[in-house]
Coordinates of C-alpha atoms and ligand atoms in Angstrom, one line a residue:
M1 CA 20.8 14.6 -58.5
K2 CA 21.7 18.0 -60.4
L3 CA 25.5 17.8 -62.2
I4 CA 27.7 20.7 -60.0
V5 CA 30.6 22.3 -63.2
A6 CA 32.9 23.7 -61.5
T7 CA 35.5 25.8 -64.5
N8 CA 37.2 29.7 -64.1
R9 CA 35.7 31.2 -66.5
S10 CA 32.1 31.8 -67.0
P11 CA 30.6 30.2 -69.8
Y12 CA 28.7 33.5 -70.8
N13 CA 28.9 37.4 -70.2
V14 CA 27.0 39.8 -71.2
K15 CA 27.2 42.3 -73.9
K16 CA 26.0 45.8 -73.8
E17 CA 24.8 47.6 -76.4
K18 CA 23.1 50.5 -76.6
N19 CA 19.9 50.5 -75.2
H20 CA 19.2 46.6 -74.2
V21 CA 22.2 43.7 -73.0
T22 CA 22.5 40.7 -75.2
L23 CA 24.2 37.2 -73.8
Q24 CA 27.6 36.4 -75.0
K25 CA 29.3 32.5 -75.1
T26 CA 32.7 32.5 -74.4
D27 CA 35.1 31.6 -76.9
G28 CA 37.8 28.8 -75.5
G29 CA 38.8 24.8 -75.7
L30 CA 36.5 24.7 -72.1
I31 CA 32.9 26.3 -73.0
S32 CA 33.0 24.9 -76.6
A33 CA 33.3 21.3 -75.6
L34 CA 31.2 21.8 -72.1
D35 CA 28.6 24.4 -72.7
P36 CA 26.3 21.6 -75.3
V37 CA 25.6 18.7 -72.7
M38 CA 25.3 21.4 -70.6
K39 CA 22.2 22.3 -72.2
E40 CA 21.1 19.1 -73.3
N41 CA 21.9 18.1 -69.7
G42 CA 21.3 20.3 -66.6
G43 CA 23.0 21.2 -63.8
V44 CA 24.0 24.2 -62.3
W45 CA 27.6 26.0 -63.3
V46 CA 29.5 27.6 -61.0
C47 CA 32.6 30.0 -62.2
E48 CA 34.4 33.5 -62.0
S49 CA 32.9 36.9 -63.4
D50 CA 33.6 40.3 -63.0
T51 CA 29.9 40.9 -64.6
L52 CA 27.4 39.1 -62.4
L53 CA 24.8 37.9 -64.6
K54 CA 22.0 38.3 -62.4
D55 CA 22.1 42.2 -62.6
Y56 CA 21.3 41.5 -66.0
D57 CA 17.9 40.7 -67.5
V58 CA 18.8 37.8 -69.7
K59 CA 17.5 34.5 -69.8
L60 CA 20.1 31.8 -69.1
P61 CA 20.4 28.6 -71.1
Y62 CA 21.0 27.0 -67.4
P63 CA 21.4 28.5 -64.2
I64 CA 25.3 29.8 -63.2
K65 CA 26.7 30.7 -60.2
Q66 CA 29.1 32.9 -60.3
I67 CA 32.1 34.5 -57.7
K68 CA 33.1 37.8 -57.8
L69 CA 36.8 38.4 -57.6
T70 CA 38.8 41.7 -56.1
E71 CA 41.3 43.3 -58.3
N72 CA 43.7 41.6 -56.3
E73 CA 42.9 38.3 -56.5
T74 CA 42.6 38.6 -60.1
K75 CA 46.1 39.6 -60.2
H76 CA 48.0 36.9 -57.7
Y77 CA 45.3 33.8 -58.3
Y78 CA 44.4 34.1 -62.6
D79 CA 47.6 36.1 -63.3
G80 CA 50.0 35.8 -61.2
F81 CA 49.6 31.8 -60.4
C82 CA 47.3 30.0 -62.5
N83 CA 48.4 32.1 -65.6
T84 CA 52.2 32.9 -64.5
Q85 CA 53.5 29.7 -62.6
I86 CA 51.0 27.0 -63.5
W87 CA 50.7 27.6 -66.8
P88 CA 54.0 27.6 -68.0
I89 CA 55.3 24.8 -65.5
F90 CA 52.2 22.0 -67.2
H91 CA 53.5 23.5 -70.6
Y92 CA 57.2 22.7 -70.0
F93 CA 58.2 26.3 -70.6
P94 CA 60.3 26.3 -66.9
A95 CA 62.4 29.4 -68.5
K96 CA 59.0 31.2 -68.0
Y97 CA 58.9 30.8 -64.5
K98 CA 58.6 32.8 -61.2
F99 CA 57.6 30.7 -57.5
H100 CA 55.5 33.8 -56.2
I101 CA 54.5 32.7 -52.3
K102 CA 51.7 35.7 -52.1
D103 CA 50.3 34.5 -55.5
W104 CA 50.2 30.9 -54.0
D105 CA 47.7 32.3 -50.3
F106 CA 45.4 34.0 -53.2
Y107 CA 44.9 30.4 -55.2
K108 CA 44.1 29.2 -51.7
Q109 CA 42.1 31.8 -50.9
V110 CA 40.2 32.1 -54.2
N111 CA 39.5 28.4 -54.0
Q112 CA 38.2 28.3 -50.9
K113 CA 36.2 30.6 -52.6
F114 CA 34.8 28.1 -55.1
A115 CA 34.2 26.0 -52.2
D116 CA 32.0 28.4 -50.1
E117 CA 30.5 28.7 -53.3
I118 CA 29.1 25.1 -53.3
A119 CA 29.0 23.9 -50.2
A120 CA 26.0 26.9 -50.2
I121 CA 24.1 24.9 -52.9
I122 CA 24.6 21.4 -52.3
E123 CA 22.3 18.7 -51.1
T124 CA 22.9 15.4 -50.3
E125 CA 22.9 13.2 -53.6
D126 CA 24.6 16.0 -56.1
I127 CA 27.7 15.1 -58.3
I128 CA 30.6 17.6 -58.3
W129 CA 32.0 18.0 -61.6
V130 CA 35.3 20.5 -61.4
H131 CA 37.6 22.2 -64.3
D132 CA 40.9 23.0 -65.4
Y133 CA 44.4 24.0 -63.3
Q134 CA 42.5 27.0 -62.1
L135 CA 40.8 24.8 -59.3
M136 CA 42.7 22.2 -58.3
L137 CA 42.8 22.8 -54.3
L138 CA 39.1 22.5 -55.0
P139 CA 38.5 18.8 -54.3
K140 CA 40.3 18.8 -51.0
L141 CA 38.4 22.2 -49.3
L142 CA 34.9 20.4 -50.5
R143 CA 36.4 17.4 -48.2
N144 CA 38.1 19.5 -45.9
M145 CA 33.9 21.3 -45.0
G146 CA 32.5 17.4 -44.6
I147 CA 31.3 17.3 -47.7
K148 CA 30.7 13.4 -48.8
N149 CA 29.5 13.7 -52.6
K150 CA 31.2 12.4 -55.2
I151 CA 33.8 14.8 -56.6
G152 CA 35.1 14.4 -60.5
F153 CA 38.3 16.4 -62.0
F154 CA 39.6 17.1 -65.7
L155 CA 42.8 18.1 -66.4
H156 CA 42.1 19.9 -69.9
I157 CA 46.7 21.2 -69.8
P158 CA 49.0 18.0 -70.0
F159 CA 50.3 16.7 -67.0
P160 CA 54.2 16.7 -66.8
N161 CA 56.6 14.2 -66.4
F162 CA 58.3 14.4 -63.5
E163 CA 61.1 15.7 -64.3
I164 CA 59.5 19.0 -65.2
Y165 CA 56.7 18.8 -61.6
R166 CA 59.5 18.5 -59.8
I167 CA 60.2 22.3 -60.1
F168 CA 57.6 23.3 -59.4
P169 CA 56.7 24.3 -55.1
K170 CA 53.3 23.3 -54.3
R171 CA 54.4 19.9 -56.3
T172 CA 52.4 17.7 -53.1
E173 CA 49.9 20.2 -51.7
I174 CA 48.6 20.2 -55.5
L175 CA 48.7 15.8 -55.5
E176 CA 47.0 15.4 -52.1
A177 CA 44.4 17.7 -52.5
L178 CA 43.5 16.0 -56.4
L179 CA 43.7 12.7 -54.1
S180 CA 40.9 13.7 -52.3
C181 CA 38.6 13.2 -56.3
D182 CA 36.5 9.9 -56.6
L183 CA 37.5 10.2 -60.4
I184 CA 40.2 12.4 -61.5
G185 CA 40.5 12.4 -66.4
F186 CA 43.7 13.5 -68.7
H187 CA 43.0 13.6 -72.4
T188 CA 46.1 11.1 -72.5
E189 CA 47.6 8.1 -71.5
S190 CA 50.7 10.1 -71.4
Y191 CA 49.6 13.3 -68.6
R192 CA 48.0 9.7 -66.6
K193 CA 51.1 7.8 -66.5
H194 CA 53.0 11.2 -65.8
F195 CA 50.3 11.8 -62.8
I196 CA 50.2 7.9 -61.5
E197 CA 54.5 9.3 -61.6
C198 CA 54.5 12.2 -59.5
V199 CA 52.1 10.3 -57.1
K200 CA 54.9 6.6 -57.2
Y201 CA 57.4 9.7 -56.6
F202 CA 56.5 12.1 -54.0
L203 CA 53.6 10.4 -52.2
G204 CA 55.8 7.4 -52.0
S205 CA 54.1 4.2 -49.7
Q206 CA 51.6 6.8 -48.5
A207 CA 49.5 6.4 -51.6
G208 CA 48.7 2.8 -52.1
I209 CA 48.6 2.3 -56.2
K210 CA 47.3 -1.1 -57.9
E211 CA 46.0 0.1 -62.0
N212 CA 43.8 2.8 -62.5
L213 CA 43.1 3.4 -58.5
I214 CA 45.4 5.4 -56.0
Q215 CA 44.1 4.8 -52.8
Y216 CA 45.6 7.9 -50.5
K217 CA 44.1 8.0 -46.8
D218 CA 40.5 7.4 -46.8
I219 CA 40.5 8.0 -50.4
T220 CA 40.7 6.0 -53.6
S221 CA 40.4 7.8 -56.3
K222 CA 39.9 6.3 -60.3
V223 CA 43.0 7.7 -62.5
I224 CA 40.8 7.7 -66.3
A225 CA 43.0 9.0 -69.2
L226 CA 39.7 10.1 -71.8
P227 CA 39.9 12.6 -73.9
I228 CA 38.1 15.5 -74.9
S229 CA 36.1 17.2 -77.7
I230 CA 32.6 18.5 -79.7
D231 CA 29.4 18.9 -80.8
Y232 CA 30.8 16.7 -84.5
K233 CA 27.0 17.2 -85.4
H234 CA 26.4 20.8 -85.0
I235 CA 29.2 22.1 -86.1
E236 CA 29.1 19.9 -89.5
K237 CA 25.7 21.3 -89.4
T238 CA 26.7 24.3 -89.4
A239 CA 29.5 24.0 -92.2
K240 CA 27.0 22.9 -94.4
S241 CA 24.1 26.3 -93.6
S242 CA 22.8 28.5 -96.2
K243 CA 24.8 31.5 -93.5
V244 CA 28.6 29.3 -94.1
E245 CA 27.4 29.0 -97.4
V246 CA 27.4 32.7 -97.9
K247 CA 30.4 33.5 -96.2
L248 CA 32.0 31.4 -97.7
S249 CA 31.9 32.7 -101.1
K250 CA 32.7 36.1 -99.6
L251 CA 35.3 35.2 -98.5
K252 CA 36.1 32.8 -102.0
D253 CA 36.2 36.0 -103.5
N254 CA 37.5 38.1 -101.9
F255 CA 40.9 35.7 -101.8
N256 CA 40.5 35.7 -105.9
N257 CA 40.5 31.5 -104.9
Q258 CA 43.7 30.8 -104.0
I259 CA 45.4 27.9 -101.7
I260 CA 44.3 28.6 -98.5
G261 CA 46.1 27.8 -95.4
L262 CA 44.6 29.0 -92.2
G263 CA 45.8 28.8 -88.7
V264 CA 43.4 29.7 -85.3
D265 CA 44.6 29.9 -81.8
R266 CA 44.5 31.7 -78.6
L267 CA 47.5 34.1 -79.8
D268 CA 49.3 32.0 -76.2
Y269 CA 53.3 30.6 -76.2
S270 CA 51.7 27.4 -76.1
K271 CA 50.4 27.9 -79.4
G272 CA 53.3 27.8 -81.4
I273 CA 52.1 30.8 -83.9
V274 CA 55.6 32.5 -83.7
E275 CA 57.4 29.7 -85.2
K276 CA 54.3 28.4 -87.2
F277 CA 55.0 31.9 -89.5
E278 CA 58.8 31.3 -89.8
G279 CA 58.4 27.8 -91.2
L280 CA 55.7 29.5 -93.4
E281 CA 59.0 32.2 -94.3
L282 CA 60.7 29.5 -94.9
F283 CA 58.0 27.3 -97.6
F284 CA 58.3 30.8 -99.2
E285 CA 61.8 31.1 -99.7
K286 CA 61.8 27.8 -100.3
K287 CA 59.1 27.3 -103.1
P288 CA 58.6 30.8 -104.6
E289 CA 56.7 29.1 -106.9
Y290 CA 53.8 29.8 -104.7
I291 CA 54.5 33.6 -103.8
K292 CA 50.8 35.0 -105.1
K293 CA 49.2 31.3 -105.1
V294 CA 49.0 30.3 -102.2
S295 CA 47.9 32.7 -98.8
F296 CA 47.6 31.6 -95.4
V297 CA 45.2 34.0 -92.9
Q298 CA 46.1 33.3 -89.1
I299 CA 42.8 34.4 -86.2
A300 CA 44.7 35.0 -83.2
V301 CA 42.4 35.4 -80.0
P302 CA 43.3 38.0 -77.7
T303 CA 44.2 36.6 -73.8
R304 CA 45.7 36.6 -71.1
V305 CA 46.9 40.7 -71.8
N306 CA 47.8 41.7 -68.7
V307 CA 50.5 39.0 -68.1
T308 CA 53.8 40.1 -69.5
E309 CA 54.8 37.0 -71.6
Y310 CA 52.0 37.7 -73.5
R311 CA 52.6 41.0 -74.5
K312 CA 56.2 40.4 -75.0
L313 CA 54.5 37.3 -77.7
K314 CA 52.0 40.0 -79.0
R315 CA 55.0 42.2 -80.1
Q316 CA 57.3 38.9 -81.4
T317 CA 53.5 38.0 -83.5
D318 CA 53.5 41.4 -85.0
E319 CA 57.2 40.8 -85.7
A320 CA 57.3 38.1 -87.6
V321 CA 54.1 39.4 -89.6
G322 CA 55.7 42.3 -90.2
R323 CA 58.9 41.0 -91.3
I324 CA 57.2 38.3 -93.4
N325 CA 55.0 40.4 -95.1
G326 CA 57.2 43.4 -95.8
K327 CA 59.6 40.5 -97.8
F328 CA 57.1 38.7 -100.5
S329 CA 53.9 41.0 -100.2
R330 CA 53.3 41.5 -104.0
D331 CA 50.9 43.5 -106.4
G332 CA 48.2 44.0 -104.2
W333 CA 49.0 40.2 -102.5
T334 CA 50.0 39.1 -98.8
P335 CA 51.3 35.8 -97.7
I336 CA 49.9 35.8 -93.9
H337 CA 45.9 37.5 -93.4
Y338 CA 46.6 38.2 -89.3
I339 CA 43.5 38.6 -87.1
Y340 CA 43.4 39.4 -83.6
S341 CA 40.6 39.6 -82.4
S342 CA 37.6 37.4 -81.8
V343 CA 35.7 36.1 -84.3
K344 CA 31.6 35.3 -85.2
F345 CA 31.1 31.2 -84.3
E346 CA 29.8 30.8 -87.9
D347 CA 32.5 32.9 -89.7
L348 CA 34.8 31.0 -87.4
I349 CA 33.5 27.4 -89.2
A350 CA 33.1 29.7 -92.5
Y351 CA 36.8 29.8 -92.3
Y352 CA 37.0 26.5 -91.5
R353 CA 35.8 25.9 -94.5
L354 CA 37.6 28.1 -96.7
A355 CA 40.9 26.5 -95.8
D356 CA 42.7 23.9 -97.9
F357 CA 44.9 22.9 -95.1
I358 CA 45.4 23.6 -91.4
I359 CA 47.9 24.2 -89.4
V360 CA 47.6 23.6 -85.1
S361 CA 51.4 24.1 -84.3
A362 CA 51.4 24.4 -79.9
L363 CA 54.5 23.4 -78.8
R364 CA 52.2 22.2 -76.2
D365 CA 48.9 21.3 -75.5
G366 CA 46.4 19.6 -73.8
L367 CA 44.1 18.1 -76.7
N368 CA 43.7 20.6 -79.1
L369 CA 39.9 21.4 -80.9
V370 CA 40.8 23.2 -83.3
A371 CA 41.9 20.2 -84.7
K372 CA 39.2 18.7 -84.4
E373 CA 36.1 21.1 -85.2
Y374 CA 38.8 22.0 -88.4
V375 CA 37.8 18.8 -89.2
S376 CA 34.3 18.4 -88.8
T377 CA 33.5 20.7 -91.3
R378 CA 35.4 19.5 -94.1
I379 CA 31.9 18.3 -95.8
N380 CA 33.3 16.7 -98.2
N381 CA 35.9 15.4 -97.3
S382 CA 39.5 17.6 -98.4
G383 CA 41.5 19.0 -96.6
T384 CA 45.2 18.5 -94.9
L385 CA 45.2 19.0 -91.0
I386 CA 48.9 19.4 -90.3
L387 CA 49.0 18.2 -86.5
S388 CA 52.3 19.3 -83.9
E389 CA 53.2 16.0 -82.4
F390 CA 53.2 18.1 -79.0
T391 CA 49.5 18.3 -78.5
G392 CA 47.6 15.9 -77.3
A393 CA 45.0 15.0 -80.2
A394 CA 48.0 13.9 -81.7
E395 CA 48.1 10.9 -79.5
E396 CA 44.9 10.4 -80.0
M397 CA 43.7 11.1 -83.9
P398 CA 44.5 8.9 -86.8
Y399 CA 46.5 11.4 -87.6
K400 CA 48.6 11.7 -90.8
Y401 CA 51.1 15.6 -90.7
L402 CA 52.7 15.4 -88.1
I403 CA 55.2 19.0 -87.6
N404 CA 57.2 19.3 -84.7
P405 CA 57.1 22.9 -84.7
Y406 CA 60.8 23.7 -83.1
D407 CA 61.5 22.4 -86.7
S408 CA 60.3 25.1 -89.0
C409 CA 62.4 23.0 -91.9
S410 CA 59.1 20.8 -90.6
I411 CA 57.1 22.8 -91.4
A412 CA 57.8 24.4 -94.3
F413 CA 57.5 20.1 -96.0
A414 CA 54.6 19.4 -94.5
I415 CA 52.6 22.6 -96.7
E416 CA 54.5 21.7 -99.4
A417 CA 54.2 18.3 -98.7
T418 CA 49.9 18.6 -98.8
L419 CA 50.1 20.8 -101.6
K420 CA 51.5 18.3 -104.6
G421 CA 50.0 15.3 -102.2
N422 CA 47.8 12.8 -104.6
E423 CA 44.0 13.9 -103.9
D424 CA 42.3 10.4 -104.0
K425 CA 44.7 9.5 -100.8
K426 CA 44.5 13.4 -98.9
T427 CA 40.2 12.6 -99.8
S428 CA 40.4 9.0 -98.4
E429 CA 42.8 10.1 -94.6
M430 CA 40.5 13.0 -94.0
A431 CA 37.3 10.7 -94.6
N432 CA 39.3 8.2 -91.8
L433 CA 39.2 11.7 -89.5
R434 CA 36.0 12.5 -89.9
N435 CA 34.5 9.1 -89.3
Y436 CA 36.9 9.2 -85.9
V437 CA 35.4 12.6 -84.3
S438 CA 32.2 11.8 -85.4
Q439 CA 32.3 9.0 -83.5
N440 CA 34.0 10.8 -80.3
D441 CA 32.3 13.1 -79.8
I442 CA 31.9 15.5 -76.7
F443 CA 29.1 13.7 -75.2
K444 CA 30.5 10.8 -75.4
W445 CA 32.7 11.8 -73.7
F446 CA 30.4 13.6 -71.6
N447 CA 28.4 10.4 -70.6
I448 CA 32.6 8.5 -70.7
F449 CA 33.0 10.7 -67.4
L450 CA 29.8 11.1 -65.7
N451 CA 29.0 7.2 -65.6
E452 CA 32.4 6.2 -64.4
L453 CA 31.7 8.6 -61.5
K454 CA 29.2 8.0 -60.6
Q455 CA 29.7 4.3 -60.0
Ligands
GDG501 C1 42.3 24.3 -73.3 C2 43.3 23.4 -73.5 C3 41.8 21.6 -74.8 C4 39.2 29.6 -81.2 N1 38.9 31.7 -81.8 C5 38.5 32.0 -81.5 C6 37.0 30.5 -80.5 N2 37.7 29.7 -81.4 C7 37.3 28.2 -80.3 C8 38.0 27.6 -81.0 C9 37.9 26.1 -79.8 C10 38.4 26.7 -78.5 O1 38.3 28.2 -78.6 C11 40.1 27.1 -78.9 O2 40.2 25.7 -78.0 P1 41.8 24.6 -78.3 O3 41.5 23.5 -77.7 O4 42.2 24.7 -79.7 O5 42.1 25.6 -76.7 P2 42.8 26.3 -75.0 O6 41.3 27.5 -75.6 O7 43.7 26.5 -74.8 O8 41.5 24.9 -74.6 C12 43.0 22.8 -74.7 C13 40.7 22.5 -74.5 O9 41.4 23.1 -73.5 C14 39.7 22.2 -74.1 O10 40.0 20.0 -73.1 O11 41.8 20.8 -75.9 O12 44.6 22.2 -75.4 O13 44.6 24.6 -74.1 O14 36.5 25.6 -79.1 O15 36.7 27.2 -81.8 N3 35.5 30.7 -80.9 C15 35.1 31.6 -81.9 N4 35.1 32.5 -82.3 C16 37.2 32.8 -82.7 O16 38.3 34.1 -83.0 N5 34.0 31.9 -81.7

């Protein structure tokens, strides 16, 4: 038996340097979570990529089968249906949504390409695990090709409530396709309930629902809530490493031992980065005594740069940084240090260690791994996680500093509260969080899902 994992994105790409190529891991939540378990458990990873790894002399940690998309497929399937249609609807941004039938046709076409690739390598005992919103039709297409193997599906983004989901014209087709799986997983109980509510409404009496089982046509799907996690041990070990210690001490010197706040997000409107900056602006306005004492570092990783909404967001973010830095900068001190690029893993961990608090201000987020990563690096149990109530992580973790990112006052207040907070209380809260994440790591998540699927 082998595990076949299917995701849109390739876990690895090649980096071409002068005379040689190196293998480079891709950033992003899903890859960060799945790569360590694939390294440990093995299997085949099927994904899309514009540069095929098989054309280079690189050693892969596990077999990766890549599918090349045409320019039109990337435009209509990825930029179009995935990121201009599903993403805004599933993240509660109907105003950013516009239906284009051509995008849907390409979505079907690309999902079929994945089905063909899997059909070519599958053997009788294999198990298929499909991931995320880019491949929601894949389970049904596999069944159409006569594949009877176990199929699991995990959605990494929220599943919206009925009132939002009903806006989506292909609502019934997507539900039917997901119900071709033996196991369907969501991060939270809310998303699981939303899914069942939508099945009831759109499939009516055709779907027999009994607790967490849905019988549709000749398949029974089990529907579970299972929040994803991180490789806690690896992150904690890296946080304690001498390499990170050296980087941390350089960062501390650069920032003159000021109090540091941190944000780490893909530059996506769902992450609430502009809203976070508005909260910071209000904080410095109301509490000028913190000027020159607190600095905020925002790592914003470029993403989906061909999609109009993301280009607009880039301009809005640049403007907000310019305005706030223009307003409060003094004698060589600037309130916001804005890094518009991806940083190396060890550098990211050094920033986590540097930060006295982190702000996760997502307007909507399936889970949010950054919250769990930050907690895992707090080796002295110091620091505060300020967390949006609209993340799956807020529903799951034992949190204390919840914010409503739509309300700048809520963010400004949380920053002040953490700066003035009792140190012993903060330490015991962080210890609780660390304990929780260490007990519920990515390997536990992976094993629970796979064991459920094998049953
Ligand atoms: C989706 C869902 C869900 C970020 N910047 C750098 C970097 N990262 C890594 C982080 C983290 C990952 O990217 C981001 O994960 P998130 O969970 O925060 O967000 P999404 O990418 O939107 O992920 C999300 C997730 O899937 C898993 O199911 O939690 O809700 O939207 O791992 O560390 N990594 C490096 N440099 C960076 O600059 N090396």
